Short mmCIF file of N, CA, C and O in Angstrom, two decimals:
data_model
loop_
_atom_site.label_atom_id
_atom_site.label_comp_id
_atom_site.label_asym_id
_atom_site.label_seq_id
_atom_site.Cartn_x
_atom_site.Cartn_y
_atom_site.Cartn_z
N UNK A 1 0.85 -1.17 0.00
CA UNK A 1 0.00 0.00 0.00
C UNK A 1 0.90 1.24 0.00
O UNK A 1 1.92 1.36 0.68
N UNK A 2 0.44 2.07 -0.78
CA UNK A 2 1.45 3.61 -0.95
C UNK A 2 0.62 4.42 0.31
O UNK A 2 -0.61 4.41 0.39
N UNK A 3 1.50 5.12 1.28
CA UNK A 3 0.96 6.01 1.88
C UNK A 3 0.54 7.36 1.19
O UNK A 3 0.64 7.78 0.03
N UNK A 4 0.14 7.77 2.10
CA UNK A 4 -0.72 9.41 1.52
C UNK A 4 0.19 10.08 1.42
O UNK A 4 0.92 9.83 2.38
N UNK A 5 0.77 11.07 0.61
CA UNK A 5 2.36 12.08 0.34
C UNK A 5 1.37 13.15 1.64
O UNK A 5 2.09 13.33 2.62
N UNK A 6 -0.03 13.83 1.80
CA UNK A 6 -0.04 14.39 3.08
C UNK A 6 0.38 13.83 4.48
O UNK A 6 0.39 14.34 5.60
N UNK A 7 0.74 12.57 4.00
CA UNK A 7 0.82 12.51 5.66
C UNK A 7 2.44 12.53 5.92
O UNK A 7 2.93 12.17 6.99
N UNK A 8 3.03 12.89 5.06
CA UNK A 8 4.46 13.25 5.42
C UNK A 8 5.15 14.00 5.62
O UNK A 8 6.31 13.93 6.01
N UNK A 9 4.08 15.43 5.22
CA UNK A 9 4.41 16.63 5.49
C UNK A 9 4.84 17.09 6.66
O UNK A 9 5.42 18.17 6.74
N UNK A 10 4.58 16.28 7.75
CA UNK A 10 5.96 16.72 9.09
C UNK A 10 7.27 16.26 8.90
O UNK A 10 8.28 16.80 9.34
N UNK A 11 7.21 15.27 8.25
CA UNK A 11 8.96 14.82 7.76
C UNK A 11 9.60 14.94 6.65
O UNK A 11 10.60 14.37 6.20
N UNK A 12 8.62 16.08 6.09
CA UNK A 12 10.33 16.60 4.67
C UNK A 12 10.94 17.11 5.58
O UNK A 12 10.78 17.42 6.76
N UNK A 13 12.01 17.15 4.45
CA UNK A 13 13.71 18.05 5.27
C UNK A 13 13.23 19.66 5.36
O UNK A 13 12.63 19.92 4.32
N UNK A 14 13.28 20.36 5.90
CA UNK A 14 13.10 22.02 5.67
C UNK A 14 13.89 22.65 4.69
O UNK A 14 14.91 22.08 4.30
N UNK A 15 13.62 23.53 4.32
CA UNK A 15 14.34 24.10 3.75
C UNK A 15 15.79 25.18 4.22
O UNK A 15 16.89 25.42 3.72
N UNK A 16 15.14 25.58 5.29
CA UNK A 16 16.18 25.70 6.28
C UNK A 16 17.64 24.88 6.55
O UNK A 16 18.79 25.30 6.55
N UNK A 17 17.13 23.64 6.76
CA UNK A 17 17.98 22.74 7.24
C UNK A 17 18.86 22.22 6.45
O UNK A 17 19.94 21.75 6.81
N UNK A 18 18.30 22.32 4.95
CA UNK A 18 19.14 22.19 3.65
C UNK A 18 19.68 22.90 3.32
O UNK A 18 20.54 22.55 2.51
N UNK A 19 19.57 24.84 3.77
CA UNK A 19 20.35 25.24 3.06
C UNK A 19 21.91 25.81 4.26
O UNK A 19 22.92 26.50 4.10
N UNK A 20 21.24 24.93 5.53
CA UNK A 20 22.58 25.05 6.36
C UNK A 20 23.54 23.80 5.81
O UNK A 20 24.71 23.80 6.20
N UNK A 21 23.16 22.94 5.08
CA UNK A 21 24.11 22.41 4.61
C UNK A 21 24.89 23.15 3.63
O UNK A 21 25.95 22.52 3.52
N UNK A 22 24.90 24.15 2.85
CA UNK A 22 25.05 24.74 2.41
C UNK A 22 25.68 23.91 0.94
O UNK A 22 26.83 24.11 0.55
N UNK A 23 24.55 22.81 0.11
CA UNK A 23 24.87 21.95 -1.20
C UNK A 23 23.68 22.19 -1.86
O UNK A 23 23.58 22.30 -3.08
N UNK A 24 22.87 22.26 -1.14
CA UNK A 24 21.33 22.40 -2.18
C UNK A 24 20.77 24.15 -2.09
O UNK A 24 21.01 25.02 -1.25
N UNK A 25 20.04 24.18 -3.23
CA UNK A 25 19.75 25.83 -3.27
C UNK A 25 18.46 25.84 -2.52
O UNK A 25 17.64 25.03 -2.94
N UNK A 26 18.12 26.56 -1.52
CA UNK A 26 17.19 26.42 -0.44
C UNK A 26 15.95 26.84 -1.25
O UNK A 26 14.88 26.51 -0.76
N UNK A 27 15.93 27.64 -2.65
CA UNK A 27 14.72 27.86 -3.45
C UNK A 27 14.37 26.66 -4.19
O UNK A 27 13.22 26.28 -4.40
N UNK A 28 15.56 26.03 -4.64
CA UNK A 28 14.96 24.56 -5.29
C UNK A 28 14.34 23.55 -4.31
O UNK A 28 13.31 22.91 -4.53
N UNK A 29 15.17 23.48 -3.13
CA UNK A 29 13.94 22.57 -2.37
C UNK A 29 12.85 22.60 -2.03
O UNK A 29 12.13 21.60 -2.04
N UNK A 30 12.42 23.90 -1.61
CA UNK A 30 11.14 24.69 -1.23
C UNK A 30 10.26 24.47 -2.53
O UNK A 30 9.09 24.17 -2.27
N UNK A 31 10.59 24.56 -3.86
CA UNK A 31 9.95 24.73 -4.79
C UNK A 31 9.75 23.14 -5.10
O UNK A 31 8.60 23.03 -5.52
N UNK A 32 10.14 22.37 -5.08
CA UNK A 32 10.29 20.65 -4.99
C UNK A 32 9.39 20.49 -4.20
O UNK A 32 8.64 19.70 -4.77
N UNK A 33 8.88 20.77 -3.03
CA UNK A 33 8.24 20.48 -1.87
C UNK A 33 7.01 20.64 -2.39
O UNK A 33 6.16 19.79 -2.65
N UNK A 34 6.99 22.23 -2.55
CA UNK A 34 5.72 22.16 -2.34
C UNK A 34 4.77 22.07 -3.92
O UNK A 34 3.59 22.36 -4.03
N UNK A 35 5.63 21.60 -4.98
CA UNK A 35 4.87 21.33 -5.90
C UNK A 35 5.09 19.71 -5.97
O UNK A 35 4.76 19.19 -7.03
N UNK A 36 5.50 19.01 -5.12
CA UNK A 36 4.64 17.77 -4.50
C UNK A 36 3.83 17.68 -3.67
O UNK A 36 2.94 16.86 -3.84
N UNK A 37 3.83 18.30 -2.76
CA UNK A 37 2.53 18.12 -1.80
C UNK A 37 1.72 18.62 -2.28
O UNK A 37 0.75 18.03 -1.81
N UNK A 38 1.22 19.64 -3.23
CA UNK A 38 0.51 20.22 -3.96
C UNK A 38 -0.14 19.82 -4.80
O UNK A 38 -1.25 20.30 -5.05
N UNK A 39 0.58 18.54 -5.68
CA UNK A 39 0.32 17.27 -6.33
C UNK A 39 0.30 18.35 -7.53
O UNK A 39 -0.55 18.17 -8.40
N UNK A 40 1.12 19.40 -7.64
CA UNK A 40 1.35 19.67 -9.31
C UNK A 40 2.91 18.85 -9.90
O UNK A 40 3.44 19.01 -11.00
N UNK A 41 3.34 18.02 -8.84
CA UNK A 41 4.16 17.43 -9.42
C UNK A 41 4.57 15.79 -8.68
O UNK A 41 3.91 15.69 -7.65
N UNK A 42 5.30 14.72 -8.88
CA UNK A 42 5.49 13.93 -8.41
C UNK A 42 7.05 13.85 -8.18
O UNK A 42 7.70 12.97 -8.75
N UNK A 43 7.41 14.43 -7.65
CA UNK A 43 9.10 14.60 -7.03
C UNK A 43 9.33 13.29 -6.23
O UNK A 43 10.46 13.28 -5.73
N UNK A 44 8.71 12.34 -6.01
CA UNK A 44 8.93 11.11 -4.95
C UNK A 44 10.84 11.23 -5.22
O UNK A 44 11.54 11.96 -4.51
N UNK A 45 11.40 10.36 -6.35
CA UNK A 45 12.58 10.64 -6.48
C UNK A 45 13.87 11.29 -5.84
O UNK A 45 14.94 11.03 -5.30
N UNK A 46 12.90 12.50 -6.32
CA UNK A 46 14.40 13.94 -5.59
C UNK A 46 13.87 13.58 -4.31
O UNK A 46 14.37 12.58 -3.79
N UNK A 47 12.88 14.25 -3.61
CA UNK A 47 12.58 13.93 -2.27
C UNK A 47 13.24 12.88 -1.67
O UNK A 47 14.02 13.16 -0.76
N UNK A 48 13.06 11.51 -2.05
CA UNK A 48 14.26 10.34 -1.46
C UNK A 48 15.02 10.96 -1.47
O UNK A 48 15.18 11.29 -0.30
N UNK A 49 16.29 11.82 -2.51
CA UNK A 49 17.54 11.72 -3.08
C UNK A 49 18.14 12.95 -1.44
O UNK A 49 19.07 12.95 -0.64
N UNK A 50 16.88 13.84 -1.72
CA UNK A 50 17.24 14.68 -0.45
C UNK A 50 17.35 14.41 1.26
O UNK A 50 18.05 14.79 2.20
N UNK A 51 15.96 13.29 0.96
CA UNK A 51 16.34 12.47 2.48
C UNK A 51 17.85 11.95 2.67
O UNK A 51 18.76 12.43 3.35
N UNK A 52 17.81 10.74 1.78
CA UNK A 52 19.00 10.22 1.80
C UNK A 52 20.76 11.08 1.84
O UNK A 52 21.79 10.62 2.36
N UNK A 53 20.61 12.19 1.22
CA UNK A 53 21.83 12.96 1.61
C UNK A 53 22.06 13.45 2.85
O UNK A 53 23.10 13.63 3.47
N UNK A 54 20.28 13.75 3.26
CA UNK A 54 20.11 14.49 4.22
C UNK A 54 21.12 13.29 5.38
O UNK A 54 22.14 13.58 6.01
N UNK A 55 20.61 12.35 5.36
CA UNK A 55 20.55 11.03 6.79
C UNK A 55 22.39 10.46 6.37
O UNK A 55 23.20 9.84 7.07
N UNK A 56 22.51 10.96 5.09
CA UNK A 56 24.15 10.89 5.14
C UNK A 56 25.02 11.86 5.64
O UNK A 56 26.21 11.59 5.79
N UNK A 57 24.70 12.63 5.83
CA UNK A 57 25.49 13.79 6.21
C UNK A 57 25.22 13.87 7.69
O UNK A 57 26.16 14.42 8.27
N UNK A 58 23.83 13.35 8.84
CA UNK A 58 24.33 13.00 9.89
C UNK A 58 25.02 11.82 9.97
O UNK A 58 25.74 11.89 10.97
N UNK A 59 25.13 10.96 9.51
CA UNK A 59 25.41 9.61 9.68
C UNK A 59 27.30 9.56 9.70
O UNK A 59 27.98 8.89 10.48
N UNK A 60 27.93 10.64 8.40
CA UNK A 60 29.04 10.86 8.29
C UNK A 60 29.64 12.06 8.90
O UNK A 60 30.84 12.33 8.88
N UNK A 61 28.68 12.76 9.45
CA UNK A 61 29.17 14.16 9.66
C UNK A 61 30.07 15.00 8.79
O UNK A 61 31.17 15.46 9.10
N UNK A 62 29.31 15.13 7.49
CA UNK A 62 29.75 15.96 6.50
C UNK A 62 28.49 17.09 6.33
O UNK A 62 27.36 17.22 6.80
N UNK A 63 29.50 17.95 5.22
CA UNK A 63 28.09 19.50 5.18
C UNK A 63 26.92 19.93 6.75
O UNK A 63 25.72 20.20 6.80
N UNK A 64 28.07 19.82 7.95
CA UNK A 64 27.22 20.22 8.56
C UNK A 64 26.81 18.90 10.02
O UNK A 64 26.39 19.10 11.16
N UNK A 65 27.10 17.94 9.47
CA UNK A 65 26.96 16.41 10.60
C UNK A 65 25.49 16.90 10.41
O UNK A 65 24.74 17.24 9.50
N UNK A 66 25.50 16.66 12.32
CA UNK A 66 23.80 16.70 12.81
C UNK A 66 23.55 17.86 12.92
O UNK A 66 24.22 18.47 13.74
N UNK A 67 22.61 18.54 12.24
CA UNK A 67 21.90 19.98 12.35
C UNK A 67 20.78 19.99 13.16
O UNK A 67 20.14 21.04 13.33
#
């Protein structure tokens, strides 16, 4: 079963929090976001791609460790 993309909206990355990593452009994520939750787009993809850097960069403590 696919969950609901609303019900994840407490656990995207912020945009904030991405652009203290200082690798992603804090307007492209914001704009990624919310034209998935919005359902004018299906970003599933990037969204992983951003988790996953995100949970690498605490995991390695690079761009920032744990923010």
């Amino acid at each position: 079963m696919t969950p609901d993309h609303q019900s994840h909206r407490d656990h995207r990355p912020g945009s904030a929090r991405i652009a203290a990593r200082g690798v992603l452009r804090p307007d492209f994520v914001a704009r990624t976001l919310d034209d998935h939750f919005s359902g004018r787009a299906n970003n599933v993809a990037v969204i992983w791609s951003m988790l996953s850097f995100d949970a690498w960069c605490d995991e390695f403590g690079q761009f920032g460790g744990t923010l």
